[in-house]
Short mmCIF file of C-alpha atoms in Angstrom, two decimals:
data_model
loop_
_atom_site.label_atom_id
_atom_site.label_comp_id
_atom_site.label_asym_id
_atom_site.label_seq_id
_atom_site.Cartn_x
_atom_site.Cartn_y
_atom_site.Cartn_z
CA UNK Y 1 -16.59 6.97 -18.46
CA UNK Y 2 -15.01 3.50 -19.06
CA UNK Y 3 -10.95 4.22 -20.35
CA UNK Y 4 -8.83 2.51 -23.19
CA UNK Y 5 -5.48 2.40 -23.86
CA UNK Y 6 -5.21 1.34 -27.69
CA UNK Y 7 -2.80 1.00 -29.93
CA UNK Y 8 -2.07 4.26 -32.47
CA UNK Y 9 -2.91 2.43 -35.52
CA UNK Y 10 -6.31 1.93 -34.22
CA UNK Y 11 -7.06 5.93 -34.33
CA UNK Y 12 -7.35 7.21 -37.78
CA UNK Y 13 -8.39 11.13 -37.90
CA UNK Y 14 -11.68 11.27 -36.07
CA UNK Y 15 -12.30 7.34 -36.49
CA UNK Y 16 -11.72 4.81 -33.86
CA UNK Y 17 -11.11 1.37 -34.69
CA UNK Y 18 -11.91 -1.80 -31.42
CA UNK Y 19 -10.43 -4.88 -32.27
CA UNK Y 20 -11.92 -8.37 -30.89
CA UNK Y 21 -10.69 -8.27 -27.61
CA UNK Y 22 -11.73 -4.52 -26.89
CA UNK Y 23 -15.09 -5.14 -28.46
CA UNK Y 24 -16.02 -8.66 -26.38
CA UNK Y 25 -14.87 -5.89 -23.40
CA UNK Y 26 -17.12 -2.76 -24.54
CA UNK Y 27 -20.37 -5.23 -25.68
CA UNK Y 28 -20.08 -8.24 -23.67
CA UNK Y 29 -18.76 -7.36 -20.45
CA UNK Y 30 -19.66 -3.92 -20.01
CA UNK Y 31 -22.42 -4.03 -22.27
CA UNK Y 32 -22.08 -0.34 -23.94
CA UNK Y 33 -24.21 0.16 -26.82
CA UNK Y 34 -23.96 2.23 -29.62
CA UNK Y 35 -24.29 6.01 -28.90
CA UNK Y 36 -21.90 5.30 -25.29
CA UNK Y 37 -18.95 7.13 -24.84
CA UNK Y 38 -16.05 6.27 -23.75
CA UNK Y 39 -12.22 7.78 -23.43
CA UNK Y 40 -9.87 6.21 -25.46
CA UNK Y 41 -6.15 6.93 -24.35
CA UNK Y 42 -3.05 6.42 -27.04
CA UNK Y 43 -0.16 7.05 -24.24
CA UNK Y 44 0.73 10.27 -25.62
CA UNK Y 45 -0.63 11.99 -22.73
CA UNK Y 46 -4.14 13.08 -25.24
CA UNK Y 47 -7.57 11.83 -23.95
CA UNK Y 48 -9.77 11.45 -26.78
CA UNK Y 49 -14.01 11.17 -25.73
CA UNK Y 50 -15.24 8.94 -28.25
CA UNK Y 51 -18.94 7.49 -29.19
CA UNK Y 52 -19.67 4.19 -30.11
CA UNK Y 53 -21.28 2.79 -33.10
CA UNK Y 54 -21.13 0.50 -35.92
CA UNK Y 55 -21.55 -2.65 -33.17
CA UNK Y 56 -20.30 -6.24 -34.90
CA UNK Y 57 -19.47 -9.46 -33.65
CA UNK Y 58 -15.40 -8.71 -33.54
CA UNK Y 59 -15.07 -5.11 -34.09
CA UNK Y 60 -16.67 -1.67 -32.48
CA UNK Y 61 -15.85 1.56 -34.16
CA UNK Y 62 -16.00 5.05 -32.71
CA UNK Y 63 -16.11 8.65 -33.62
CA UNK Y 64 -13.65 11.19 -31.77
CA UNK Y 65 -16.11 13.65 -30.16
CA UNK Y 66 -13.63 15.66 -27.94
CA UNK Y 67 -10.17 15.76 -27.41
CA UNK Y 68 -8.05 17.07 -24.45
CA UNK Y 69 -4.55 16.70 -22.78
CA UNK Y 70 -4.74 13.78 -19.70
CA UNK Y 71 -5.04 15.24 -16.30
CA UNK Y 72 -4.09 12.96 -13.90
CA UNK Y 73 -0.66 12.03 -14.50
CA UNK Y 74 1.77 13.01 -11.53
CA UNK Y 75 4.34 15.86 -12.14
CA UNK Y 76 6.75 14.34 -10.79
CA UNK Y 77 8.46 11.32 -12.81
CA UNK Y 78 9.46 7.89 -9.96
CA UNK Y 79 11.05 5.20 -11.14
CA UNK Y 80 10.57 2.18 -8.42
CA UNK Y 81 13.45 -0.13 -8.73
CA UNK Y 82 12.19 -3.06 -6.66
CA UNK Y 83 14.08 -6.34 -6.01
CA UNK Y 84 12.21 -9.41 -7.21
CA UNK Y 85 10.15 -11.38 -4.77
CA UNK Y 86 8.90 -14.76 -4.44
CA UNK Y 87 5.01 -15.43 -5.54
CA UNK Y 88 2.91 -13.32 -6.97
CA UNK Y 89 3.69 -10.00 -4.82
CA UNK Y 90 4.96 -8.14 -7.15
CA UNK Y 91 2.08 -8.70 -9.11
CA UNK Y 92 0.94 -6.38 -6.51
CA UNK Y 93 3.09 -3.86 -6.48
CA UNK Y 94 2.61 -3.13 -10.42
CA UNK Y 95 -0.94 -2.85 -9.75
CA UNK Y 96 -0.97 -0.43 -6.82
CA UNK Y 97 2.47 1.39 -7.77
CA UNK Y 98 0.63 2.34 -11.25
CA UNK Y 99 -2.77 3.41 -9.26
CA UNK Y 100 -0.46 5.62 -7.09
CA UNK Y 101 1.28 6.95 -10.55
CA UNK Y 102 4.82 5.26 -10.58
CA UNK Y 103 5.91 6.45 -14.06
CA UNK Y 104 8.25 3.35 -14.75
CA UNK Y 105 9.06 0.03 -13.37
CA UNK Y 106 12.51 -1.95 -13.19
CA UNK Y 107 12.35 -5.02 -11.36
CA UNK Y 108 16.09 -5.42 -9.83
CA UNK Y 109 17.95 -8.69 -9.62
CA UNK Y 110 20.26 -8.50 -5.94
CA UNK Y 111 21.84 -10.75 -3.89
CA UNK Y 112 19.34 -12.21 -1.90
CA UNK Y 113 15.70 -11.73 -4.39
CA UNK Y 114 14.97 -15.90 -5.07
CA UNK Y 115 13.95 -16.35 -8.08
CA UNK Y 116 15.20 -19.04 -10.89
CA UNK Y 117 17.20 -17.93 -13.81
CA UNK Y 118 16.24 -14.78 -15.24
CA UNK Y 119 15.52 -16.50 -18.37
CA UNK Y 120 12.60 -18.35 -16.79
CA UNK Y 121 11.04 -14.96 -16.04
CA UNK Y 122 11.35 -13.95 -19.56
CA UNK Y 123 8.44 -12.65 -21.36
CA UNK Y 124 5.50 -14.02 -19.65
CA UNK Y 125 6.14 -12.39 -16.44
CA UNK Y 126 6.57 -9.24 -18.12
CA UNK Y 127 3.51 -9.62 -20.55
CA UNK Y 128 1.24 -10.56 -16.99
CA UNK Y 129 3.16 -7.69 -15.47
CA UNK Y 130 1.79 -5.16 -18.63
CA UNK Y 131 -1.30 -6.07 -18.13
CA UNK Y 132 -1.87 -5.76 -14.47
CA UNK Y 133 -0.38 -2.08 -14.88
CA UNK Y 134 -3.00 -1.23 -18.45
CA UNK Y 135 -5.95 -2.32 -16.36
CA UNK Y 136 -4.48 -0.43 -13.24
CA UNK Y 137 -3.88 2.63 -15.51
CA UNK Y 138 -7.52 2.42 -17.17
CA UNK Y 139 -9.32 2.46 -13.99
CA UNK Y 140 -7.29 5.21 -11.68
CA UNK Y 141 -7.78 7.40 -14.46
CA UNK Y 142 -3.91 7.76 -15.67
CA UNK Y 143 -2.87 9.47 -19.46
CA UNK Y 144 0.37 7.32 -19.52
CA UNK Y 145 0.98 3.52 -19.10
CA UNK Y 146 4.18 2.79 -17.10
CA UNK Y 147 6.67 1.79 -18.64
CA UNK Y 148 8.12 -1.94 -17.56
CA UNK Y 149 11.62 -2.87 -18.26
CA UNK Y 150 12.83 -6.66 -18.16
CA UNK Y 151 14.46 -7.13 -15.27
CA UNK Y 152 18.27 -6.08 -14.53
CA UNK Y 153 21.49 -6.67 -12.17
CA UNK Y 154 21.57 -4.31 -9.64
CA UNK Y 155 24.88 -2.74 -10.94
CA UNK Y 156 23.55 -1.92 -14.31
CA UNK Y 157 20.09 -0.25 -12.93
CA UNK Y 158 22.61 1.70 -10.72
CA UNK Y 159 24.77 3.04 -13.93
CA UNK Y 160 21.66 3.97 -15.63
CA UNK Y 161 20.77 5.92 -12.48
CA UNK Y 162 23.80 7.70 -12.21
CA UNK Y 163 23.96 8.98 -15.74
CA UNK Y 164 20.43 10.47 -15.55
CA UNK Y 165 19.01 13.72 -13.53
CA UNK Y 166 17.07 11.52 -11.27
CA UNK Y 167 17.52 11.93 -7.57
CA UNK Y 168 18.59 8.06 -6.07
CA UNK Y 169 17.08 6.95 -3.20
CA UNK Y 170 17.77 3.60 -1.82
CA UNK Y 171 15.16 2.06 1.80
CA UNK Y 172 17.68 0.92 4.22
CA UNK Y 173 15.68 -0.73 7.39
CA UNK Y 174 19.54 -0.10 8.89
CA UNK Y 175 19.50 3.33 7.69
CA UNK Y 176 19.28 5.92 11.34
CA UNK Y 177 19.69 8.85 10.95
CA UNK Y 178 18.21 9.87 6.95
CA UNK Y 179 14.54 9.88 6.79
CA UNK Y 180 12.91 10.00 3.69
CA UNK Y 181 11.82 13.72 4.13
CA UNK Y 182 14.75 15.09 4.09
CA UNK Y 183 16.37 12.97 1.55
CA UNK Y 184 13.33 14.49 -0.71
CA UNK Y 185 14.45 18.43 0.38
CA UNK Y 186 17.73 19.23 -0.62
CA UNK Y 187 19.61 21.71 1.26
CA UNK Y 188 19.18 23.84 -1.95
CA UNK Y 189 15.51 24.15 -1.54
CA UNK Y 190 15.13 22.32 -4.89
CA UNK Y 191 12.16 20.71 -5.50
CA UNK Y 192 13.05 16.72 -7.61
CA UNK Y 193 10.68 16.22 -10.16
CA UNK Y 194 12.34 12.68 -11.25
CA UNK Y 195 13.60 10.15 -8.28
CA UNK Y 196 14.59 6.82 -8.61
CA UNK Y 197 13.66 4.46 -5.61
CA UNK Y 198 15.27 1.33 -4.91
CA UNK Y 199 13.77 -1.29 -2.31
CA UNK Y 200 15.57 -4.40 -1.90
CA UNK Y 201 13.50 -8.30 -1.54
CA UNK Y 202 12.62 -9.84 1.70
CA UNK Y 203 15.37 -9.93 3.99
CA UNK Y 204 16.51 -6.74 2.56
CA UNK Y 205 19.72 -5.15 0.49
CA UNK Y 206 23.00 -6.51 1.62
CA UNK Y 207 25.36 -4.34 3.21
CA UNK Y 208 27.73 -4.05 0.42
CA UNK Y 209 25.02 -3.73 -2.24
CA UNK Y 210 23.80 -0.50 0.39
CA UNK Y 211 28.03 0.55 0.07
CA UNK Y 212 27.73 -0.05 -3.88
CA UNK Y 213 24.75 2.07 -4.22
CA UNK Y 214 26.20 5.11 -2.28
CA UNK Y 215 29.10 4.47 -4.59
CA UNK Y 216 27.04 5.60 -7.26
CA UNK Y 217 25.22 8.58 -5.43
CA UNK Y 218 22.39 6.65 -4.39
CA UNK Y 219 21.31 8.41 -0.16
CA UNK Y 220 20.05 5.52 2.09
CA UNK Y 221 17.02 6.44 3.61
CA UNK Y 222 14.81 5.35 6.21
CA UNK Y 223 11.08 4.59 6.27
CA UNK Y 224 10.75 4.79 9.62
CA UNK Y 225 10.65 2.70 13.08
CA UNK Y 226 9.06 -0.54 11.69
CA UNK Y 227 10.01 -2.71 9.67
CA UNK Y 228 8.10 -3.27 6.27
CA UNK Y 229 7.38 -6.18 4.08
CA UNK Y 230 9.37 -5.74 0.96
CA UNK Y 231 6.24 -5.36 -0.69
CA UNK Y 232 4.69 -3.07 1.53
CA UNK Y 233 8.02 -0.90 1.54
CA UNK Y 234 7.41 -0.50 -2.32
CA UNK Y 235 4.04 0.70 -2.39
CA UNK Y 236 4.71 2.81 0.97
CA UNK Y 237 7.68 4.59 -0.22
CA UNK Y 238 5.96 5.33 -3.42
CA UNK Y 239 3.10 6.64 -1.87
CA UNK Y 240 5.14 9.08 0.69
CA UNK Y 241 7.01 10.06 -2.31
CA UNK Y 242 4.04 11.10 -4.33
CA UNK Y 243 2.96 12.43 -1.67
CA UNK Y 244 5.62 14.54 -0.27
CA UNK Y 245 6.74 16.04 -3.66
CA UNK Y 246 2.58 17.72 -3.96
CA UNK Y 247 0.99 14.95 -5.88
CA UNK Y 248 -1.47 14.56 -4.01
CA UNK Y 249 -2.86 17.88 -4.47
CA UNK Y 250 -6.20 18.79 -5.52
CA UNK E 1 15.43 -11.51 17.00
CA UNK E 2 11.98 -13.01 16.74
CA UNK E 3 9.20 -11.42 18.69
CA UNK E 4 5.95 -12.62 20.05
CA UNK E 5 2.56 -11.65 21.38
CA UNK E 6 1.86 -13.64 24.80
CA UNK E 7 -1.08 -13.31 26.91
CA UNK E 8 -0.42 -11.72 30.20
CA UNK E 9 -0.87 -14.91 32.42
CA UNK E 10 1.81 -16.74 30.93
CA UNK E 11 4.14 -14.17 32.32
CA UNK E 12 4.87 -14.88 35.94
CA UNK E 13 7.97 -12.85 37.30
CA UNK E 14 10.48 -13.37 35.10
CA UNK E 15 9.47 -16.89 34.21
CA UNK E 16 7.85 -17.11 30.34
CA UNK E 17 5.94 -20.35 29.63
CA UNK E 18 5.02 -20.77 26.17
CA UNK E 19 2.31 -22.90 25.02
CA UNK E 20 1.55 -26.06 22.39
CA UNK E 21 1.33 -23.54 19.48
CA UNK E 22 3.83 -21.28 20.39
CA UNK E 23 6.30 -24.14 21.56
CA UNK E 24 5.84 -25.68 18.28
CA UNK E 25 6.59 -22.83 16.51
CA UNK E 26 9.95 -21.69 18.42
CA UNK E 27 11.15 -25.23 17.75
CA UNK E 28 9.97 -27.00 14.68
CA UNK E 29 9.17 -23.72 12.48
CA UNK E 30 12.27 -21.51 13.29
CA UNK E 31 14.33 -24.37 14.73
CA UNK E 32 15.73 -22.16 17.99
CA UNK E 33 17.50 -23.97 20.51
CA UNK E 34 17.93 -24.28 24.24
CA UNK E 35 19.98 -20.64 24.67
CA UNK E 36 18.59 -18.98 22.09
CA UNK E 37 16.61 -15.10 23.17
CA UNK E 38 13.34 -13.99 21.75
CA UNK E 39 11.11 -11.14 22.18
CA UNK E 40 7.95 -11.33 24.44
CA UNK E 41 5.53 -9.00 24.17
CA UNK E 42 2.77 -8.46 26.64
CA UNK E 43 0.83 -5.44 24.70
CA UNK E 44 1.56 -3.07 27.35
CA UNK E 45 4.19 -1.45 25.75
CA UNK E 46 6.94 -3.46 27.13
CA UNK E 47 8.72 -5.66 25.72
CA UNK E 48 11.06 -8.81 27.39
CA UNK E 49 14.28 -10.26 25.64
CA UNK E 50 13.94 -14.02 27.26
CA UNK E 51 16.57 -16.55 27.00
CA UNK E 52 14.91 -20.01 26.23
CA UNK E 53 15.06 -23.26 28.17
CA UNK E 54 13.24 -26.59 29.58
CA UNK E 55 12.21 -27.64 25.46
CA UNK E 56 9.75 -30.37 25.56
CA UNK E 57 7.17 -31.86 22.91
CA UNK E 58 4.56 -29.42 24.25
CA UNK E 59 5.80 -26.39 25.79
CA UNK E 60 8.88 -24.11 26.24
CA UNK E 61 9.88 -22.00 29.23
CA UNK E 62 12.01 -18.84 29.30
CA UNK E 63 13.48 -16.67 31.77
CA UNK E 64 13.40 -12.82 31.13
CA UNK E 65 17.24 -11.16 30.42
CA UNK E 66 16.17 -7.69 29.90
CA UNK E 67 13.52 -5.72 29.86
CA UNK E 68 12.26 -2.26 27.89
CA UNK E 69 9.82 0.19 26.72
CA UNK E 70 8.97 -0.86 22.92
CA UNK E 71 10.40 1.95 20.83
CA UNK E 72 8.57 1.48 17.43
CA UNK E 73 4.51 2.24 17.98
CA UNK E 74 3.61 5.13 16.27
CA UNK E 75 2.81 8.37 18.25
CA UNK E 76 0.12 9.45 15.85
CA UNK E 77 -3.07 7.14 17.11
CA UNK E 78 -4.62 6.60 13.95
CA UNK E 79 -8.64 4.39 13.92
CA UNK E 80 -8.95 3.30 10.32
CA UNK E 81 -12.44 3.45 9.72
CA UNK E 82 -12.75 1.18 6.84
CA UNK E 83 -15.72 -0.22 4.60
CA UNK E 84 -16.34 -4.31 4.19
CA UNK E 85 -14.88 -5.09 0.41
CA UNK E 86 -15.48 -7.90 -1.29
CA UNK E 87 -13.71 -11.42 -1.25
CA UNK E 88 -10.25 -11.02 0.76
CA UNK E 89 -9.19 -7.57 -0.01
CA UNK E 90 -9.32 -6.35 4.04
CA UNK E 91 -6.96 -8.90 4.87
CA UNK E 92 -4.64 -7.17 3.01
CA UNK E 93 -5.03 -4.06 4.95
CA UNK E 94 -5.51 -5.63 8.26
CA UNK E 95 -2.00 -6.90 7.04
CA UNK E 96 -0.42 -3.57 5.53
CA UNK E 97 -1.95 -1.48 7.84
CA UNK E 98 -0.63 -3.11 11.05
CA UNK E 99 2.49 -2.89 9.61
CA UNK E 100 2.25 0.87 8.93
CA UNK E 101 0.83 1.90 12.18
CA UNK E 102 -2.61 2.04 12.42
CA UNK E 103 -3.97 1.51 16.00
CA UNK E 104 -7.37 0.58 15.68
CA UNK E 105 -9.24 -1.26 12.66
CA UNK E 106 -13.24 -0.65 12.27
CA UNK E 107 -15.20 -2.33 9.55
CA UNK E 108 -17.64 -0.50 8.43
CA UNK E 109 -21.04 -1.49 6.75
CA UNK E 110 -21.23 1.04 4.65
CA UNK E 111 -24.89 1.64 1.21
CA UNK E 112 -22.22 -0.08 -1.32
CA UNK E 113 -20.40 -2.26 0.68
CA UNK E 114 -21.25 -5.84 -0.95
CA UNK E 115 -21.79 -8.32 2.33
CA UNK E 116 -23.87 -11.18 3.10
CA UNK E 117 -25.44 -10.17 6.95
CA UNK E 118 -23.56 -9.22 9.47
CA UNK E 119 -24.27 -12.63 11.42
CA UNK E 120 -22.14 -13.72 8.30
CA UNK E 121 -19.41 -11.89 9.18
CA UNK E 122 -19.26 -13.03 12.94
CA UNK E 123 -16.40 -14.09 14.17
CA UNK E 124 -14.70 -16.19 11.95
CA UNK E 125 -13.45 -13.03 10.17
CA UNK E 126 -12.77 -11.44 13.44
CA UNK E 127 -10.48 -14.50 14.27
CA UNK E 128 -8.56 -14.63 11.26
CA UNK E 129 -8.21 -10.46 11.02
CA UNK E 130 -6.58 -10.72 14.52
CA UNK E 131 -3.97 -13.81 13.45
CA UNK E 132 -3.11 -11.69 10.44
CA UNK E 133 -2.49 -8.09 12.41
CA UNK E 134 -0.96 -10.32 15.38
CA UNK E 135 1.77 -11.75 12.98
CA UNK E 136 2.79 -8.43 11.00
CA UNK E 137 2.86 -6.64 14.44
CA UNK E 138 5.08 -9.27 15.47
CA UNK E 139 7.16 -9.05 11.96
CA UNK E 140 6.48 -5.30 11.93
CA UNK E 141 8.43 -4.86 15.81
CA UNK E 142 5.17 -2.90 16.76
CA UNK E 143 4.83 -2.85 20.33
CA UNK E 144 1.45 -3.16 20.79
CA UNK E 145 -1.35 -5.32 18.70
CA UNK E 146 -3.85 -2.52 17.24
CA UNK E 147 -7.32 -3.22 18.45
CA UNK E 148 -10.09 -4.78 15.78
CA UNK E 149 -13.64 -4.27 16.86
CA UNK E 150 -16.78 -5.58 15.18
CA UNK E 151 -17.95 -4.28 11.75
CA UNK E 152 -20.18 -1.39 12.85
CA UNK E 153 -22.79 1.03 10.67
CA UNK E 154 -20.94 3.89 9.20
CA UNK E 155 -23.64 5.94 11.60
CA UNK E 156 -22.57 4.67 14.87
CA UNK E 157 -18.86 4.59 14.01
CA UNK E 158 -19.72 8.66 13.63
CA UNK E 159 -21.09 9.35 16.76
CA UNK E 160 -18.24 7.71 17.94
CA UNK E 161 -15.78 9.48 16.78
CA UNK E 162 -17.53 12.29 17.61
CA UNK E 163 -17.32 11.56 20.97
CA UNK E 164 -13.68 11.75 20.56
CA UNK E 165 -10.80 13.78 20.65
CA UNK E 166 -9.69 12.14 16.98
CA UNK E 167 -9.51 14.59 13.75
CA UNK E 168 -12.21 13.03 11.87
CA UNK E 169 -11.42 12.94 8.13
CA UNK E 170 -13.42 11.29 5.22
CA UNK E 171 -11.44 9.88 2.07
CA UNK E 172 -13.93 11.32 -0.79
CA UNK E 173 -13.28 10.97 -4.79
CA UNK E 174 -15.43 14.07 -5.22
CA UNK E 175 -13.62 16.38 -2.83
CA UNK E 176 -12.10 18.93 -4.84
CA UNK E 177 -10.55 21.50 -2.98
CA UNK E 178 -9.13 20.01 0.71
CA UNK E 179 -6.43 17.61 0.28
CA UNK E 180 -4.89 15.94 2.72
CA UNK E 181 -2.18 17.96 3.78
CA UNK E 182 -4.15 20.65 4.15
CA UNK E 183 -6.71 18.96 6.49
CA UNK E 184 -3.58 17.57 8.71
CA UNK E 185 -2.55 21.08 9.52
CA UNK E 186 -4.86 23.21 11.21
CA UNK E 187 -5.11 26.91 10.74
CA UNK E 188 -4.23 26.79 14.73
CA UNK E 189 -0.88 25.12 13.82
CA UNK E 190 -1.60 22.21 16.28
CA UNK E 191 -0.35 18.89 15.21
CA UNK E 192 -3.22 16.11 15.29
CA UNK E 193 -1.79 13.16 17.68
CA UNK E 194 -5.50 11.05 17.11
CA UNK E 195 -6.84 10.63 13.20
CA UNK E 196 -10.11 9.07 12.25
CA UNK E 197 -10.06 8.17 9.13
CA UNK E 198 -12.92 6.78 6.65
CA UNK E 199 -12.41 5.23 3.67
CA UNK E 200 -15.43 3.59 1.53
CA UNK E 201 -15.87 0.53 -0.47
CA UNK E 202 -15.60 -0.04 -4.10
CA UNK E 203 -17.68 2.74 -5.83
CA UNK E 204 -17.42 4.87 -2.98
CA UNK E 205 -19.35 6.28 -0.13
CA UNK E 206 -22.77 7.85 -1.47
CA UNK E 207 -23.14 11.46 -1.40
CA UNK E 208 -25.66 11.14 1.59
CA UNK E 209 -22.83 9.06 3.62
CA UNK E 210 -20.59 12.00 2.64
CA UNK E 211 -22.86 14.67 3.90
CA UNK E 212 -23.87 12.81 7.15
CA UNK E 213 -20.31 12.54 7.95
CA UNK E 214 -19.89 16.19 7.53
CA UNK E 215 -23.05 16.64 9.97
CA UNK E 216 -20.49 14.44 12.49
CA UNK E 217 -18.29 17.06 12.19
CA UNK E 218 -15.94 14.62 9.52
CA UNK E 219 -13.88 16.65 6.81
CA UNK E 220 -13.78 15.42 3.06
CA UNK E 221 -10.55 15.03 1.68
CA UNK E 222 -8.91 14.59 -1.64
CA UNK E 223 -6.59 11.51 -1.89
CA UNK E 224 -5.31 13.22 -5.08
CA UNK E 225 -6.14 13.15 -8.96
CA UNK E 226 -5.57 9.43 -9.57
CA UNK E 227 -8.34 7.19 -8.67
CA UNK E 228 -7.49 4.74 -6.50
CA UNK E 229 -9.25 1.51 -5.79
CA UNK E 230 -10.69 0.53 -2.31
CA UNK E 231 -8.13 -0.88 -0.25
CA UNK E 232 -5.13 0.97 -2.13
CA UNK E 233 -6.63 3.89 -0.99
CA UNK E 234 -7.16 2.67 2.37
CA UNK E 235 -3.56 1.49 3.08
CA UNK E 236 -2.16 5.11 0.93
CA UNK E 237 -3.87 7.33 2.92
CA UNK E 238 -2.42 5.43 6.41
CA UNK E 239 0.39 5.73 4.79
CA UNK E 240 0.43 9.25 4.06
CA UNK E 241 -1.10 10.32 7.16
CA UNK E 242 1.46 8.67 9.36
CA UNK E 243 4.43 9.94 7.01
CA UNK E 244 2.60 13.43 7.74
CA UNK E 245 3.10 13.48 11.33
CA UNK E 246 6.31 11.78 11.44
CA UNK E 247 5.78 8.60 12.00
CA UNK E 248 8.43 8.04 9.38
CA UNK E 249 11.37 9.86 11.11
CA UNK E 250 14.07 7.96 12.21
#
């Protein structure tokens, strides 16, 4: 069944309310008609089935037929702080971070991402970058959008990281001896159900930013012999993190 | 240092002559001088550190320094049986997976995989998959190119790995019960060192495909609850396999 992440005001009781843009989608380009169901999704982490009727030019309403908690959503919460790259490759990285089920976003500002000013990323990159991760969402079957932040200084995501319970991880290519396995065991046996992953932009993390970082209990870690595109270190890292910590499980 | 793939007869002793291309890249793309030492790679597993010399318009020569097992191929052999996607998604994992460690790429025609005829395919696509694996195993510091063969029917590909020694595992959105993890590790407690892996286009392998694979002797496996698209689930599952059998440790 097609997904939809709407807006709450759109769900009234049992009553489900498609606005232009959703309708076009549900009559046009899908070409539902009335008596289709479909799952509409509020980001509350509550699926509601809902059947279609009531078909007009610019609207399509809906009555709730079922209602159930999301399933798919991983346990554990990862927050992928990734250094902003040049082109459209991060573009990527939204897409198949949120597919894998990265629970929240915070594109990182460091020494040596090229970008222009931040204000010239403002709020288009981030609207594009919304949207990529909604349609992501809708299709792999996710309860909960990501959340995207506007991009920060690496300093300040660091503070944020140190004042929560997340454990920090930070991909080092010069990083020997850690691997990213036993960074995710503790020595207590613990199992981390929020980590915070930083991966730095091509040409990777400076030394000192690697020295700040531990400075604020982030562990370097290693992913491994070769040496990965920036991009492909995101989506890799997230995936072996998912992965390791049972998210993968049936 | 910068690394590259040269065909065997351009080797002779310890004298490295580099051709038109090649020349023109060492000197007008990253603007190396007489004196300045490169990687040469013959895929054998060895690689050369080669000081350069004799710079003309249309060739360079070196003369080998040192010489050296490679020490970053993967020891998991992993064939990435993959189906033919649409537009220029398999680039992408021709490109990601190289740089994760797969050893050998097969296409795969596959009931839903959207192509023109094979003929079509020929070997334009071949050429231009090879340029794109040959430069990330060259930016990767993988010591040998992994081998691209011909798209092949998913039926053939079967009976070939059946032929093999290679744990034969089939990425399927229906599995339920077998993930991953569990399929890696063998009641026997024997670690896998060859993986065949299938993964199907977009909308999946049919059942049929699923249940001729299991004929082969292929196990289904569960990539997890989110749904992932085509080639995300492609390069995640390389991913995760080769984190599995640690290909990720330092």
């Amino acid at each position: 069944m097609h997904r939809f992440f709407v807006s709450e005001e759109l769900i009234q009781g049992d009553n489900i309310f498609f606005p232009a843009d959703l309708a076009h989608q549900i009559s046009r380009v899908l070409r539902l008609n009335e008596g289709a169901r479909v799952i509409v999704l509020d980001n509350s982490g509550t699926e509601r089935e809902v059947e279609l009727h009531s078909f007009a030019k610019r609207s399509v309403q809906g009555t709730v037929r079922a209602q159930r908690p999301t399933e798919r959503e991983p346990r554990t919460h990862l927050t992928l702080y990734m250094a902003l790259l040049k082109g459209k490759k991060l573009d990527w990285v939204f897409q198949k971070g949120t597919e894998l089920g990265v629970s929240r976003f915070v594109p990182l500002l460091t020494r040596r991402s090229v970008v222009g000013s931040l204000q010239s990323l403002g709020d288009v990159k981030l609207d594009r970058w919304e949207a990529i991760a909604r349609e992501a969402a809708e299709q792999s079957g996710r309860g909960r959008l990501p959340q995207i932040v506007e991009p920060q200084l690496l300093e300040v995501a660091l503070g944020e990281v140190r004042a929560s319970a997340a454990l920090p991880l930070i991909a080092w290519e010069q990083e020997r001896s850690k691997s990213l396995k036993e960074a995710l065991h503790p020595v207590d046996g613990s199992r981390p159900t929020r980590v915070a992953l930083f991966v730095g932009p091509e040409g990777g993390f400076e030394e000192n930013e690697v020295l700040s970082a531990q400075a604020y209990g982030a562990i370097p870690v290693s992913l491994g012999p070769r040496i990965l595109r920036a991009e492909t270190a995101m989506v890799a890292a997230a995936t072996a993190i998912l992965y390791e910590l049972g998210d993968w499980e049936c």
